[in-house]
Amino acid sequence: MPEFKVGDRVLDIDEDGFIQKPEVWDEEVAKALSKTEGVEQMSENHWKLVNYLRQYYLEYGVAPMIRKLCKATGFKLNEIYELFPSGPAKGACKVAGLPKPTGCV
Amino acid sequence: MTSEAKPDQMAYYDREKLGQVDLRPGGADWMDVPVNMRPGSFIYPAKEKHLQYFGLPNPRQWFPTDPDWKLPANWKEIIIEGMRERLSKYRSFQVFMDICVRCGACADKCHFFIGGGDPRNMPVLRAELLRSIYRREFTQAGKILGRLAGGRELTVDVIKEWFYYFYQCTECRRCSVFCPYGIDTAEITMMGRELLHLLGVNVNWIMEPVANCFRTGNHLGIQPHGLRDTLDFFADDIEEATGVRVEAPLNRKGAEVLFVTPSGDFLADPGTYTCMGYMCLFHEIGLDYTFSTYASDGGNFGLFTSHEAMKRLNAKIYAEARRLGVKWILGGECGHMWRVLNQYMDTMNGPADFLQVPTSPLTGTRFEHARSTKMIHITEFTADLIKHGKLNLDPSQNDHVRVTFHDSCNPARAMGIFEEPRYILRSVCNHFHEMPENTIREKTFCCGGGAGLGTDENMEMRLRGGMPRASAVRHVHEKHGVNHLAAMCAIDRATLSTVCEYWVPEVRVTGIHELVTNALVMKGQKKREVNLRLEPIGAQAEE
């Protein structure tokens, strides 16, 4: 399994760069992951999205619907793509340390 | 192609280049051509934790391009014994191995062959990947004559080839429609995958949903409080669009009807709008129904895994119907779910003799064809409502929609549901146009992402496999100005959105009950100015 270095920690990641243990996530991990998503500097808006995803995940164990993400944070979908070029699922969720959604999606 | 795009992204593939397909096979004998495992056309292996959770063998880390796949030491024996067991257990498998005369009627019917040109995606040759081992190991001629009799030795390369090509088949069964012997190539792929599972060779896009489904009742891993939250979110949006507050009953004992739909409808757009459509319809007709958090997925990725896995995941539906004490079961707009429900559930986990023959409480129609399974398809239910004048419909609210209908492989070919969805669409839309005759009904073209292939890392195959369907959509777009593609399958709604965005960006994907509700005049509604997507409707939305 590929590995990902954050400071002096080494984290397991999958083929798409998602961390395998969401519980090891913290702000330092988010900042490091954001670099892999082409986000050089995490702005307030980046954090707003990531923190919402994180909070939803901790409460429900899965990622929220994209529409719910938009409604709760006030961002339109295209604005999310501007912040995270790979989009909400592959970009923002990855930085928030969530697993990738699977199934009929 | 952009320089930064990766093989799992649409932008990586040049549309013009991908559309030029060379259908001439190369000169060499296929047995001598090694498989070319290229990024964009295979799927990532299953993660260990999912195999462990479901109790499947040989969980480990490996990757398709690794030389060593870390197979069990006695892998060959496992495969041969696995084949022997299945040949004796499934008469169809034995027959399908024996009767093919290689007439070639199926050869050009597969969407992956049409869109990709790889000879091993001709259904006859895909089946031959397995049949060649059958001949060598299980027939006298093959044992003695080997290659002369179409046999070949079972090697690790054969396993790799099976993995590559049995996960480039969507089990859509279009080829089977054209087979004069009725060979069901989907069943051959299913056998191939079952055998690979014995070695721990499988894909994460299927095994993670399977493990999730076993744990939480649905592929996505949505827990009960999450489903409650999701349905309430839908109810809020419905109220914003219509002014009507609908309920979404959950786990309600004593309800008349248990409603089961694919979990994709709870997460992914545009399926979510279809789910809102169901909720509006049920509210409007006062249906005594309930969703369930336990039977929270009609979809069954076990079908793409093994008969055993399918049975284990399906069992919850009857169990929940019994626990809640409902009279019968109604199923939503899902594709492969219906092959399981219609063809296997009754004998796998039935008989459901504690249930009653589905009977519409509004029209009194008894759905006799479902007297065994006790479960009917929502388009049957809704078409019956419309036929009896039970819905107040204003199709002009869909006047900006010029719609065509994509027959989803399983409801079409495994159930023969052709008329009901069309009847509904014609009743709720003023502009309905059919795609060409050889691309609809039982000859429908697959979305290219069914049977567990709907992930991004095999994007090239999805785009290639979706190309025949997209070409037909383009045809009606250019001829009739079609701007919506309706489909009654969650995988379709997810994967055809990608396929259309790539090949026909002018057309977007919708579900049937999204359109039903957009035309439905609800009691107590406010003046309808937006649809369920909260966009302007009717003539004022015309471009």
PDB file of N, CA, C and O in Angstrom, chain A residues 33-79:
ATOM      1  N   LEU A  33      -2.493  16.879   2.843  1.00  0.00           N
ATOM      2  CA  LEU A  33      -3.315  16.292   1.775  1.00  0.00           C
ATOM      3  C   LEU A  33      -3.748  17.344   0.765  1.00  0.00           C
ATOM      4  O   LEU A  33      -3.868  17.074  -0.430  1.00  0.00           O
ATOM      5  N   SER A  34      -3.984  18.552   1.248  1.00  0.00           N
ATOM      6  CA  SER A  34      -4.458  19.604   0.338  1.00  0.00           C
ATOM      7  C   SER A  34      -3.409  19.891  -0.741  1.00  0.00           C
ATOM      8  O   SER A  34      -3.755  20.220  -1.869  1.00  0.00           O
ATOM      9  N   LYS A  35      -2.129  19.741  -0.391  1.00  0.00           N
ATOM     10  CA  LYS A  35      -1.061  19.957  -1.387  1.00  0.00           C
ATOM     11  C   LYS A  35      -1.195  18.956  -2.540  1.00  0.00           C
ATOM     12  O   LYS A  35      -0.945  19.292  -3.697  1.00  0.00           O
ATOM     13  N   THR A  36      -1.615  17.712  -2.213  1.00  0.00           N
ATOM     14  CA  THR A  36      -1.752  16.706  -3.267  1.00  0.00           C
ATOM     15  C   THR A  36      -2.950  17.013  -4.154  1.00  0.00           C
ATOM     16  O   THR A  36      -3.105  16.456  -5.230  1.00  0.00           O
ATOM     17  N   GLU A  37      -3.820  17.897  -3.689  1.00  0.00           N
ATOM     18  CA  GLU A  37      -5.005  18.268  -4.451  1.00  0.00           C
ATOM     19  C   GLU A  37      -4.827  19.620  -5.140  1.00  0.00           C
ATOM     20  O   GLU A  37      -5.811  20.239  -5.562  1.00  0.00           O
ATOM     21  N   GLY A  38      -3.602  20.075  -5.199  1.00  0.00           N
ATOM     22  CA  GLY A  38      -3.323  21.336  -5.886  1.00  0.00           C
ATOM     23  C   GLY A  38      -3.782  22.561  -5.116  1.00  0.00           C
ATOM     24  O   GLY A  38      -3.991  23.629  -5.694  1.00  0.00           O
ATOM     25  N   VAL A  39      -3.983  22.413  -3.810  1.00  0.00           N
ATOM     26  CA  VAL A  39      -4.354  23.565  -2.976  1.00  0.00           C
ATOM     27  C   VAL A  39      -3.117  23.956  -2.184  1.00  0.00           C
ATOM     28  O   VAL A  39      -2.715  23.248  -1.265  1.00  0.00           O
ATOM     29  N   GLU A  40      -2.524  25.066  -2.540  1.00  0.00           N
ATOM     30  CA  GLU A  40      -1.265  25.445  -1.891  1.00  0.00           C
ATOM     31  C   GLU A  40      -1.507  25.979  -0.489  1.00  0.00           C
ATOM     32  O   GLU A  40      -0.793  25.676   0.449  1.00  0.00           O
ATOM     33  N   GLN A  41      -2.562  26.761  -0.353  1.00  0.00           N
ATOM     34  CA  GLN A  41      -2.832  27.388   0.939  1.00  0.00           C
ATOM     35  C   GLN A  41      -4.287  27.142   1.310  1.00  0.00           C
ATOM     36  O   GLN A  41      -5.188  27.497   0.565  1.00  0.00           O
ATOM     37  N   MET A  42      -4.511  26.531   2.455  1.00  0.00           N
ATOM     38  CA  MET A  42      -5.889  26.303   2.911  1.00  0.00           C
ATOM     39  C   MET A  42      -6.479  27.617   3.411  1.00  0.00           C
ATOM     40  O   MET A  42      -6.051  28.146   4.441  1.00  0.00           O
ATOM     41  N   SER A  43      -7.461  28.144   2.683  1.00  0.00           N
ATOM     42  CA  SER A  43      -8.088  29.414   3.094  1.00  0.00           C
ATOM     43  C   SER A  43      -9.233  29.133   4.062  1.00  0.00           C
ATOM     44  O   SER A  43      -9.585  27.991   4.323  1.00  0.00           O
ATOM     45  N   GLU A  44      -9.844  30.191   4.521  1.00  0.00           N
ATOM     46  CA  GLU A  44     -10.998  30.063   5.414  1.00  0.00           C
ATOM     47  C   GLU A  44     -12.100  29.241   4.741  1.00  0.00           C
ATOM     48  O   GLU A  44     -12.745  28.400   5.367  1.00  0.00           O
ATOM     49  N   ASN A  45     -12.319  29.497   3.446  1.00  0.00           N
ATOM     50  CA  ASN A  45     -13.358  28.766   2.717  1.00  0.00           C
ATOM     51  C   ASN A  45     -13.032  27.280   2.595  1.00  0.00           C
ATOM     52  O   ASN A  45     -13.913  26.432   2.684  1.00  0.00           O
ATOM     53  N   HIS A  46     -11.755  26.977   2.352  1.00  0.00           N
ATOM     54  CA  HIS A  46     -11.354  25.564   2.318  1.00  0.00           C
ATOM     55  C   HIS A  46     -11.692  24.889   3.647  1.00  0.00           C
ATOM     56  O   HIS A  46     -12.258  23.806   3.688  1.00  0.00           O
ATOM     57  N   TRP A  47     -11.353  25.577   4.734  1.00  0.00           N
ATOM     58  CA  TRP A  47     -11.591  24.987   6.054  1.00  0.00           C
ATOM     59  C   TRP A  47     -13.081  24.827   6.344  1.00  0.00           C
ATOM     60  O   TRP A  47     -13.514  23.879   6.989  1.00  0.00           O
ATOM     61  N   LYS A  48     -13.856  25.784   5.841  1.00  0.00           N
ATOM     62  CA  LYS A  48     -15.299  25.720   6.072  1.00  0.00           C
ATOM     63  C   LYS A  48     -15.857  24.414   5.489  1.00  0.00           C
ATOM     64  O   LYS A  48     -16.627  23.695   6.134  1.00  0.00           O
ATOM     65  N   LEU A  49     -15.430  24.108   4.271  1.00  0.00           N
ATOM     66  CA  LEU A  49     -15.880  22.864   3.632  1.00  0.00           C
ATOM     67  C   LEU A  49     -15.350  21.644   4.364  1.00  0.00           C
ATOM     68  O   LEU A  49     -16.088  20.707   4.682  1.00  0.00           O
ATOM     69  N   VAL A  50     -14.053  21.667   4.623  1.00  0.00           N
ATOM     70  CA  VAL A  50     -13.413  20.494   5.238  1.00  0.00           C
ATOM     71  C   VAL A  50     -13.987  20.244   6.632  1.00  0.00           C
ATOM     72  O   VAL A  50     -14.304  19.103   6.990  1.00  0.00           O
ATOM     73  N   ASN A  51     -14.169  21.310   7.389  1.00  0.00           N
ATOM     74  CA  ASN A  51     -14.691  21.119   8.743  1.00  0.00           C
ATOM     75  C   ASN A  51     -16.119  20.597   8.736  1.00  0.00           C
ATOM     76  O   ASN A  51     -16.494  19.777   9.575  1.00  0.00           O
ATOM     77  N   TYR A  52     -16.919  21.075   7.760  1.00  0.00           N
ATOM     78  CA  TYR A  52     -18.286  20.548   7.689  1.00  0.00           C
ATOM     79  C   TYR A  52     -18.267  19.052   7.351  1.00  0.00           C
ATOM     80  O   TYR A  52     -18.967  18.250   7.977  1.00  0.00           O
ATOM     81  N   LEU A  53     -17.454  18.681   6.363  1.00  0.00           N
ATOM     82  CA  LEU A  53     -17.367  17.268   5.968  1.00  0.00           C
ATOM     83  C   LEU A  53     -16.933  16.406   7.146  1.00  0.00           C
ATOM     84  O   LEU A  53     -17.469  15.331   7.399  1.00  0.00           O
ATOM     85  N   ARG A  54     -15.953  16.929   7.862  1.00  0.00           N
ATOM     86  CA  ARG A  54     -15.407  16.197   8.994  1.00  0.00           C
ATOM     87  C   ARG A  54     -16.473  15.984  10.070  1.00  0.00           C
ATOM     88  O   ARG A  54     -16.659  14.898  10.587  1.00  0.00           O
ATOM     89  N   GLN A  55     -17.173  17.067  10.348  1.00  0.00           N
ATOM     90  CA  GLN A  55     -18.203  17.011  11.390  1.00  0.00           C
ATOM     91  C   GLN A  55     -19.323  16.057  10.965  1.00  0.00           C
ATOM     92  O   GLN A  55     -19.805  15.252  11.765  1.00  0.00           O
ATOM     93  N   TYR A  56     -19.723  16.112   9.697  1.00  0.00           N
ATOM     94  CA  TYR A  56     -20.784  15.223   9.210  1.00  0.00           C
ATOM     95  C   TYR A  56     -20.324  13.777   9.302  1.00  0.00           C
ATOM     96  O   TYR A  56     -21.056  12.894   9.741  1.00  0.00           O
ATOM     97  N   TYR A  57     -19.083  13.570   8.896  1.00  0.00           N
ATOM     98  CA  TYR A  57     -18.554  12.199   8.921  1.00  0.00           C
ATOM     99  C   TYR A  57     -18.521  11.639  10.342  1.00  0.00           C
ATOM    100  O   TYR A  57     -18.886  10.490  10.584  1.00  0.00           O
ATOM    101  N   LEU A  58     -18.090  12.457  11.292  1.00  0.00           N
ATOM    102  CA  LEU A  58     -18.011  11.979  12.678  1.00  0.00           C
ATOM    103  C   LEU A  58     -19.403  11.653  13.214  1.00  0.00           C
ATOM    104  O   LEU A  58     -19.587  10.729  13.988  1.00  0.00           O
ATOM    105  N   GLU A  59     -20.397  12.401  12.754  1.00  0.00           N
ATOM    106  CA  GLU A  59     -21.748  12.156  13.244  1.00  0.00           C
ATOM    107  C   GLU A  59     -22.410  10.972  12.540  1.00  0.00           C
ATOM    108  O   GLU A  59     -23.106  10.176  13.163  1.00  0.00           O
ATOM    109  N   TYR A  60     -22.177  10.850  11.231  1.00  0.00           N
ATOM    110  CA  TYR A  60     -22.942   9.862  10.459  1.00  0.00           C
ATOM    111  C   TYR A  60     -22.114   8.699   9.885  1.00  0.00           C
ATOM    112  O   TYR A  60     -22.679   7.752   9.353  1.00  0.00           O
ATOM    113  N   GLY A  61     -20.799   8.798   9.911  1.00  0.00           N
ATOM    114  CA  GLY A  61     -19.964   7.696   9.425  1.00  0.00           C
ATOM    115  C   GLY A  61     -19.807   7.621   7.925  1.00  0.00           C
ATOM    116  O   GLY A  61     -19.181   6.693   7.415  1.00  0.00           O
ATOM    117  N   VAL A  62     -20.415   8.546   7.193  1.00  0.00           N
ATOM    118  CA  VAL A  62     -20.299   8.578   5.728  1.00  0.00           C
ATOM    119  C   VAL A  62     -20.174  10.034   5.274  1.00  0.00           C
ATOM    120  O   VAL A  62     -20.334  10.952   6.076  1.00  0.00           O
ATOM    121  N   ALA A  63     -19.913  10.224   3.986  1.00  0.00           N
ATOM    122  CA  ALA A  63     -19.889  11.578   3.440  1.00  0.00           C
ATOM    123  C   ALA A  63     -21.329  12.048   3.210  1.00  0.00           C
ATOM    124  O   ALA A  63     -22.206  11.230   2.947  1.00  0.00           O
ATOM    125  N   PRO A  64     -21.574  13.341   3.293  1.00  0.00           N
ATOM    126  CA  PRO A  64     -22.927  13.841   3.017  1.00  0.00           C
ATOM    127  C   PRO A  64     -23.206  13.883   1.516  1.00  0.00           C
ATOM    128  O   PRO A  64     -22.283  13.811   0.716  1.00  0.00           O
ATOM    129  N   MET A  65     -24.485  14.005   1.171  1.00  0.00           N
ATOM    130  CA  MET A  65     -24.845  14.314  -0.212  1.00  0.00           C
ATOM    131  C   MET A  65     -24.180  15.618  -0.613  1.00  0.00           C
ATOM    132  O   MET A  65     -24.063  16.520   0.227  1.00  0.00           O
ATOM    133  N   ILE A  66     -23.839  15.737  -1.854  1.00  0.00           N
ATOM    134  CA  ILE A  66     -23.226  16.983  -2.320  1.00  0.00           C
ATOM    135  C   ILE A  66     -24.177  18.163  -2.121  1.00  0.00           C
ATOM    136  O   ILE A  66     -23.782  19.247  -1.711  1.00  0.00           O
ATOM    137  N   ARG A  67     -25.462  17.918  -2.358  1.00  0.00           N
ATOM    138  CA  ARG A  67     -26.441  19.002  -2.193  1.00  0.00           C
ATOM    139  C   ARG A  67     -26.499  19.472  -0.751  1.00  0.00           C
ATOM    140  O   ARG A  67     -26.700  20.648  -0.474  1.00  0.00           O
ATOM    141  N   LYS A  68     -26.363  18.520   0.140  1.00  0.00           N
ATOM    142  CA  LYS A  68     -26.394  18.879   1.565  1.00  0.00           C
ATOM    143  C   LYS A  68     -25.159  19.713   1.918  1.00  0.00           C
ATOM    144  O   LYS A  68     -25.246  20.693   2.656  1.00  0.00           O
ATOM    145  N   LEU A  69     -24.033  19.299   1.346  1.00  0.00           N
ATOM    146  CA  LEU A  69     -22.790  20.050   1.556  1.00  0.00           C
ATOM    147  C   LEU A  69     -22.954  21.490   1.069  1.00  0.00           C
ATOM    148  O   LEU A  69     -22.565  22.441   1.746  1.00  0.00           O
ATOM    149  N   CYS A  70     -23.543  21.628  -0.116  1.00  0.00           N
ATOM    150  CA  CYS A  70     -23.738  22.967  -0.688  1.00  0.00           C
ATOM    151  C   CYS A  70     -24.661  23.800   0.199  1.00  0.00           C
ATOM    152  O   CYS A  70     -24.371  24.959   0.511  1.00  0.00           O
ATOM    153  N   LYS A  71     -25.762  23.213   0.594  1.00  0.00           N
ATOM    154  CA  LYS A  71     -26.747  23.959   1.370  1.00  0.00           C
ATOM    155  C   LYS A  71     -26.177  24.370   2.729  1.00  0.00           C
ATOM    156  O   LYS A  71     -26.360  25.501   3.165  1.00  0.00           O
ATOM    157  N   ALA A  72     -25.465  23.430   3.350  1.00  0.00           N
ATOM    158  CA  ALA A  72     -24.969  23.704   4.701  1.00  0.00           C
ATOM    159  C   ALA A  72     -23.841  24.730   4.700  1.00  0.00           C
ATOM    160  O   ALA A  72     -23.692  25.489   5.660  1.00  0.00           O
ATOM    161  N   THR A  73     -23.023  24.746   3.650  1.00  0.00           N
ATOM    162  CA  THR A  73     -21.874  25.661   3.650  1.00  0.00           C
ATOM    163  C   THR A  73     -22.135  26.931   2.851  1.00  0.00           C
ATOM    164  O   THR A  73     -21.365  27.881   2.935  1.00  0.00           O
ATOM    165  N   GLY A  74     -23.213  26.900   2.050  1.00  0.00           N
ATOM    166  CA  GLY A  74     -23.530  28.071   1.240  1.00  0.00           C
ATOM    167  C   GLY A  74     -22.723  28.174  -0.050  1.00  0.00           C
ATOM    168  O   GLY A  74     -22.851  29.157  -0.781  1.00  0.00           O
ATOM    169  N   PHE A  75     -21.909  27.163  -0.350  1.00  0.00           N
ATOM    170  CA  PHE A  75     -21.150  27.190  -1.612  1.00  0.00           C
ATOM    171  C   PHE A  75     -21.948  26.525  -2.729  1.00  0.00           C
ATOM    172  O   PHE A  75     -22.609  25.513  -2.508  1.00  0.00           O
ATOM    173  N   LYS A  76     -21.857  27.088  -3.936  1.00  0.00           N
ATOM    174  CA  LYS A  76     -22.412  26.397  -5.098  1.00  0.00           C
ATOM    175  C   LYS A  76     -21.395  25.344  -5.539  1.00  0.00           C
ATOM    176  O   LYS A  76     -20.208  25.436  -5.226  1.00  0.00           O
ATOM    177  N   LEU A  77     -21.896  24.373  -6.326  1.00  0.00           N
ATOM    178  CA  LEU A  77     -21.017  23.269  -6.726  1.00  0.00           C
ATOM    179  C   LEU A  77     -19.785  23.787  -7.477  1.00  0.00           C
ATOM    180  O   LEU A  77     -18.666  23.344  -7.236  1.00  0.00           O
ATOM    181  N   ASN A  78     -19.996  24.752  -8.376  1.00  0.00           N
ATOM    182  CA  ASN A  78     -18.840  25.248  -9.141  1.00  0.00           C
ATOM    183  C   ASN A  78     -17.838  25.970  -8.232  1.00  0.00           C
ATOM    184  O   ASN A  78     -16.637  25.953  -8.483  1.00  0.00           O
ATOM    185  N   GLU A  79     -18.340  26.553  -7.153  1.00  0.00           N
ATOM    186  CA  GLU A  79     -17.419  27.210  -6.211  1.00  0.00           C
ATOM    187  C   GLU A  79     -16.586  26.162  -5.462  1.00  0.00           C
ATOM    188  O   GLU A  79     -15.416  26.405  -5.158  1.00  0.00           O
TER     189      GLU A  79
END
